[in-house]
Amino acid sequence: DAGVIQSPRHEVTEMGQEVTLRCKPISGHDYLFWYRQTMMRGLELLIYFNNNVPIDDSGMPEDRFSAKMPNASFSTLKIQPSEPRDSAVYFCASSRAGRTGSNNEQFFGPGTRLTVL
Amino acid sequence: QKEVEQDPGPLSVPEGAIVSLNCTYSNSAFQYFMWYRQYSRKGPELLMYTYSSGNKEDGRFTAQVDKSSKYISLFIRDSQPSDSATYLCAMLRIQGAQKLVFGQGTRLTINP
């Protein structure tokens, strides 16, 4: 299994530009999570999906952020317009359904390091 | 107040030392407790998993949960330079949203 795949690995953009981050979860996983990690705030959950449906987007900072999951093998996180304070590492993670044993394990991708100038 | 509190460190110890990492939490609904390890410029990986209270041992690693004190610990025995990483605690409620609540993470360095 290739694990969770994210692209791009690095993104440098200028303030005001649109940024799109991509994620391919592990095949067979029912849950997909988007996180943001900074030194100041640690790892924050932005949004998560169950069977392609957004369940909780309470962590999305503002309307500039949007996420979609058009099918079970692909998700995007979009920032429009981007701002310097959006600079962070964005992780995608996936997990199986259920709550017992190792089903709770979330498998993380390598992350996208975003720099907004 | 954050639901999960974790000292961000950094923590630096000599090789072979016993390391103790800790988290406190405020929500008694948490029943699943995990420790993730994150190497530099990598995503977090699950290291240990515990349900409810008690201890769990895996090689040099021991996870402890004290629900009465709302306190969890990760012990690393005979620490190695390869254990140098950031360790994040994470917790999950027994019902409701399937989302982990993470601590801030503690950056650990084991010096040869």
CSV table of C-alpha atoms in Angstrom, one decimal:
chain,number,residue,atom,x,y,z
A,1,ASP,CA,0.0,0.0,0.0
A,2,ALA,CA,1.4,3.4,-1.0
A,3,GLY,CA,0.0,5.1,2.1
A,4,VAL,CA,-1.7,8.5,2.0
A,5,ILE,CA,-0.4,10.6,-0.9
A,6,GLN,CA,-0.3,14.4,-0.8
A,7,SER,CA,0.7,16.9,-3.4
A,8,PRO,CA,2.4,19.2,-3.8
A,9,ARG,CA,5.0,18.6,-1.1
A,10,HIS,CA,6.0,22.2,-1.1
A,11,GLU,CA,4.2,25.3,-2.2
A,12,VAL,CA,5.4,28.8,-2.2
A,13,THR,CA,2.9,31.5,-3.3
A,14,GLU,CA,2.2,35.1,-3.0
A,15,MET,CA,-0.5,36.6,-0.9
A,16,GLY,CA,-3.8,36.7,-2.6
A,17,GLN,CA,-3.2,33.7,-4.8
A,18,GLU,CA,-5.4,30.6,-4.8
A,19,VAL,CA,-3.8,27.5,-3.4
A,20,THR,CA,-5.0,23.9,-3.9
A,21,LEU,CA,-3.7,21.0,-1.9
A,22,ARG,CA,-4.5,17.5,-2.9
A,23,CYS,CA,-4.8,14.2,-1.1
A,24,LYS,CA,-5.3,10.5,-2.0
A,25,PRO,CA,-6.3,8.4,1.0
A,26,ILE,CA,-5.5,4.8,1.6
A,27,SER,CA,-7.8,2.6,-0.4
A,28,GLY,CA,-10.7,1.2,1.8
A,29,HIS,CA,-10.5,3.9,4.4
A,30,ASP,CA,-13.8,5.6,5.1
A,31,TYR,CA,-12.6,8.7,6.9
A,32,LEU,CA,-10.4,11.5,5.6
A,33,PHE,CA,-9.0,14.3,7.8
A,34,TRP,CA,-7.3,17.6,7.0
A,35,TYR,CA,-5.0,19.1,9.6
A,36,ARG,CA,-2.8,22.1,9.8
A,37,GLN,CA,0.4,22.2,11.9
A,38,THR,CA,2.3,25.3,13.1
A,39,MET,CA,4.8,25.8,15.9
A,40,MET,CA,2.5,28.1,17.8
A,41,ARG,CA,-0.8,26.1,17.6
A,42,GLY,CA,0.4,22.5,17.1
A,43,LEU,CA,-1.7,20.1,15.0
A,44,GLU,CA,-5.3,21.4,14.4
A,45,LEU,CA,-8.1,19.5,12.7
A,46,LEU,CA,-9.6,21.6,10.0
A,47,ILE,CA,-12.3,19.3,8.6
A,48,TYR,CA,-13.1,15.6,8.2
A,49,PHE,CA,-15.1,13.5,5.9
A,50,ASN,CA,-16.9,10.1,6.3
A,51,ASN,CA,-17.7,8.3,3.1
A,52,ASN,CA,-17.0,11.5,1.1
A,53,VAL,CA,-19.4,13.6,3.2
A,54,PRO,CA,-18.1,16.5,5.3
A,55,ILE,CA,-19.0,15.7,8.9
A,56,ASP,CA,-17.3,18.5,10.9
A,57,ASP,CA,-15.8,21.6,9.4
A,58,SER,CA,-15.7,23.6,12.7
A,59,GLY,CA,-12.0,23.8,12.5
A,60,MET,CA,-11.9,25.6,9.2
A,61,PRO,CA,-10.5,29.0,10.1
A,62,GLU,CA,-12.7,31.1,7.8
A,63,ASP,CA,-14.5,31.3,4.5
A,64,ARG,CA,-11.3,31.5,2.6
A,65,PHE,CA,-10.8,27.8,3.3
A,66,SER,CA,-12.9,25.1,1.5
A,67,ALA,CA,-12.5,21.3,1.2
A,68,LYS,CA,-14.1,18.8,-1.1
A,69,MET,CA,-14.1,15.1,-1.5
A,70,PRO,CA,-15.7,14.2,-4.9
A,71,ASN,CA,-14.9,10.5,-4.6
A,72,ALA,CA,-13.4,8.0,-2.2
A,73,SER,CA,-9.9,8.4,-3.6
A,74,PHE,CA,-9.5,12.1,-3.8
A,75,SER,CA,-9.8,15.3,-1.7
A,76,THR,CA,-8.8,18.9,-2.1
A,77,LEU,CA,-8.2,21.7,0.4
A,78,LYS,CA,-8.4,25.1,-1.2
A,79,ILE,CA,-7.4,28.5,0.2
A,80,GLN,CA,-8.6,31.6,-1.7
A,81,PRO,CA,-7.2,34.2,-1.3
A,82,SER,CA,-4.2,33.0,0.6
A,83,GLU,CA,-2.6,35.1,3.4
A,84,PRO,CA,0.9,34.9,5.0
A,85,ARG,CA,-0.8,33.6,8.2
A,86,ASP,CA,-1.8,30.5,6.3
A,87,SER,CA,1.8,29.4,6.1
A,88,ALA,CA,1.9,26.0,7.8
A,89,VAL,CA,2.3,22.3,7.1
A,90,TYR,CA,-1.0,20.8,6.0
A,91,PHE,CA,-1.5,17.1,6.6
A,92,CYS,CA,-4.1,14.7,5.2
A,93,ALA,CA,-4.9,11.5,7.1
A,94,SER,CA,-7.2,8.6,6.6
A,95,SER,CA,-8.6,5.8,8.8
A,96,ARG,CA,-11.0,2.9,8.6
A,97,ALA,CA,-14.5,3.1,10.0
A,98,GLY,CA,-15.2,2.0,13.6
A,99,ARG,CA,-13.9,2.9,17.0
A,100,THR,CA,-12.4,-0.3,18.3
A,101,GLY,CA,-8.8,-1.4,18.4
A,102,SER,CA,-6.6,-0.3,15.6
A,103,ASN,CA,-9.5,1.1,13.6
A,104,ASN,CA,-9.0,4.4,15.3
A,105,GLU,CA,-5.5,4.7,13.8
A,106,GLN,CA,-5.1,7.6,11.5
A,107,PHE,CA,-2.5,7.3,8.8
A,108,PHE,CA,-0.9,10.6,7.9
A,109,GLY,CA,0.5,11.7,4.6
A,110,PRO,CA,3.9,13.4,4.3
A,111,GLY,CA,2.3,16.9,4.4
A,112,THR,CA,2.4,19.9,2.2
A,113,ARG,CA,4.6,22.7,3.4
A,114,LEU,CA,2.9,26.0,2.4
A,115,THR,CA,4.6,29.3,2.4
A,116,VAL,CA,2.6,32.4,1.6
A,117,LEU,CA,4.8,35.5,0.9
B,1,GLN,CA,-8.3,26.1,28.4
B,2,LYS,CA,-7.3,23.5,25.9
B,3,GLU,CA,-8.9,20.0,26.2
B,4,VAL,CA,-5.5,18.4,26.1
B,5,GLU,CA,-2.3,20.0,27.5
B,6,GLN,CA,1.2,18.8,26.7
B,7,ASP,CA,4.5,20.5,27.5
B,8,PRO,CA,6.1,21.3,24.2
B,9,GLY,CA,9.6,21.0,25.6
B,10,PRO,CA,12.1,20.8,24.1
B,11,LEU,CA,13.5,17.9,26.2
B,12,SER,CA,17.1,16.7,25.8
B,13,VAL,CA,18.4,13.6,27.5
B,14,PRO,CA,21.5,11.4,27.2
B,15,GLU,CA,21.4,8.1,25.4
B,16,GLY,CA,20.2,5.3,27.7
B,17,ALA,CA,18.1,7.5,29.9
B,18,ILE,CA,14.5,6.8,30.8
B,19,VAL,CA,12.2,9.4,29.3
B,20,SER,CA,8.8,10.4,30.6
B,21,LEU,CA,6.4,12.3,28.5
B,22,ASN,CA,3.0,13.4,29.8
B,23,CYS,CA,-0.3,14.9,28.9
B,24,THR,CA,-3.3,16.1,30.9
B,25,TYR,CA,-6.8,16.4,29.7
B,26,SER,CA,-10.0,17.9,30.9
B,27,ASN,CA,-12.8,16.0,29.2
B,28,SER,CA,-13.8,12.8,31.0
B,29,ALA,CA,-15.5,11.5,27.8
B,30,PHE,CA,-12.1,10.6,26.4
B,31,GLN,CA,-11.7,6.8,26.4
B,32,TYR,CA,-9.1,6.1,23.7
B,33,PHE,CA,-5.6,7.4,24.3
B,34,MET,CA,-2.8,7.4,21.7
B,35,TRP,CA,0.8,8.4,21.3
B,36,TYR,CA,2.0,9.5,17.9
B,37,ARG,CA,5.7,10.0,16.9
B,38,GLN,CA,6.6,12.5,14.3
B,39,TYR,CA,10.1,12.7,12.8
B,40,SER,CA,11.3,15.9,11.4
B,41,ARG,CA,9.5,16.8,8.1
B,42,LYS,CA,7.4,13.7,8.3
B,43,GLY,CA,3.7,13.0,9.2
B,44,PRO,CA,2.8,11.6,12.6
B,45,GLU,CA,2.8,7.8,13.0
B,46,LEU,CA,0.9,5.9,15.7
B,47,LEU,CA,3.3,4.6,18.3
B,48,MET,CA,1.0,3.3,21.1
B,49,TYR,CA,-2.7,2.9,21.7
B,50,THR,CA,-4.6,2.4,25.0
B,51,TYR,CA,-8.2,2.0,25.7
B,52,SER,CA,-9.5,3.3,29.1
B,53,SER,CA,-7.2,3.0,32.1
B,54,GLY,CA,-4.1,0.9,32.7
B,55,ASN,CA,-0.7,0.2,31.2
B,56,LYS,CA,0.4,-1.1,27.9
B,57,GLU,CA,4.0,-2.1,27.1
B,58,ASP,CA,5.6,-2.5,23.7
B,59,GLY,CA,9.3,-3.2,23.8
B,60,ARG,CA,11.0,-0.2,25.3
B,61,PHE,CA,7.8,1.9,25.3
B,62,THR,CA,5.2,1.9,28.1
B,63,ALA,CA,1.9,3.9,27.9
B,64,GLN,CA,0.0,4.6,31.1
B,65,VAL,CA,-3.4,6.1,31.6
B,66,ASP,CA,-4.8,7.4,34.9
B,67,LYS,CA,-8.3,8.4,34.2
B,68,SER,CA,-8.9,9.5,37.8
B,69,SER,CA,-6.3,12.1,37.4
B,70,LYS,CA,-6.9,12.7,33.7
B,71,TYR,CA,-3.3,12.1,33.1
B,72,ILE,CA,-1.5,10.0,30.6
B,73,SER,CA,2.2,9.1,30.2
B,74,LEU,CA,4.6,7.6,27.8
B,75,PHE,CA,7.9,6.1,29.1
B,76,ILE,CA,10.8,5.2,26.9
B,77,ARG,CA,13.5,3.0,28.4
B,78,ASP,CA,17.0,2.7,27.2
B,79,SER,CA,16.5,5.7,25.0
B,80,GLN,CA,18.3,5.8,21.6
B,81,PRO,CA,19.2,8.6,19.3
B,82,SER,CA,16.7,7.2,16.8
B,83,ASP,CA,14.0,8.1,19.4
B,84,SER,CA,14.6,11.7,18.7
B,85,ALA,CA,11.3,13.1,17.4
B,86,THR,CA,8.2,15.0,18.5
B,87,TYR,CA,5.8,13.0,20.5
B,88,LEU,CA,2.1,13.9,20.4
B,89,CYS,CA,-0.6,12.5,22.6
B,90,ALA,CA,-4.0,12.2,21.1
B,91,MET,CA,-7.4,11.3,22.5
B,92,LEU,CA,-10.8,10.2,21.3
B,93,ARG,CA,-14.3,10.1,22.8
B,94,ILE,CA,-16.1,6.8,23.1
B,95,GLN,CA,-19.1,8.3,21.3
B,96,GLY,CA,-19.8,11.1,18.9
B,97,ALA,CA,-17.4,12.6,16.5
B,98,GLN,CA,-14.6,10.4,15.1
B,99,LYS,CA,-11.9,13.0,15.6
B,100,LEU,CA,-8.7,12.9,17.6
B,101,VAL,CA,-7.8,15.8,19.9
B,102,PHE,CA,-4.0,16.2,19.9
B,103,GLY,CA,-1.7,17.7,22.4
B,104,GLN,CA,0.9,20.3,21.4
B,105,GLY,CA,3.6,17.7,21.0
B,106,THR,CA,6.9,17.4,23.0
B,107,ARG,CA,10.1,17.7,21.0
B,108,LEU,CA,12.6,15.1,22.3
B,109,THR,CA,16.3,14.8,21.6
B,110,ILE,CA,18.4,11.9,22.7
B,111,ASN,CA,22.1,12.8,22.8
B,112,PRO,CA,24.7,10.1,21.9
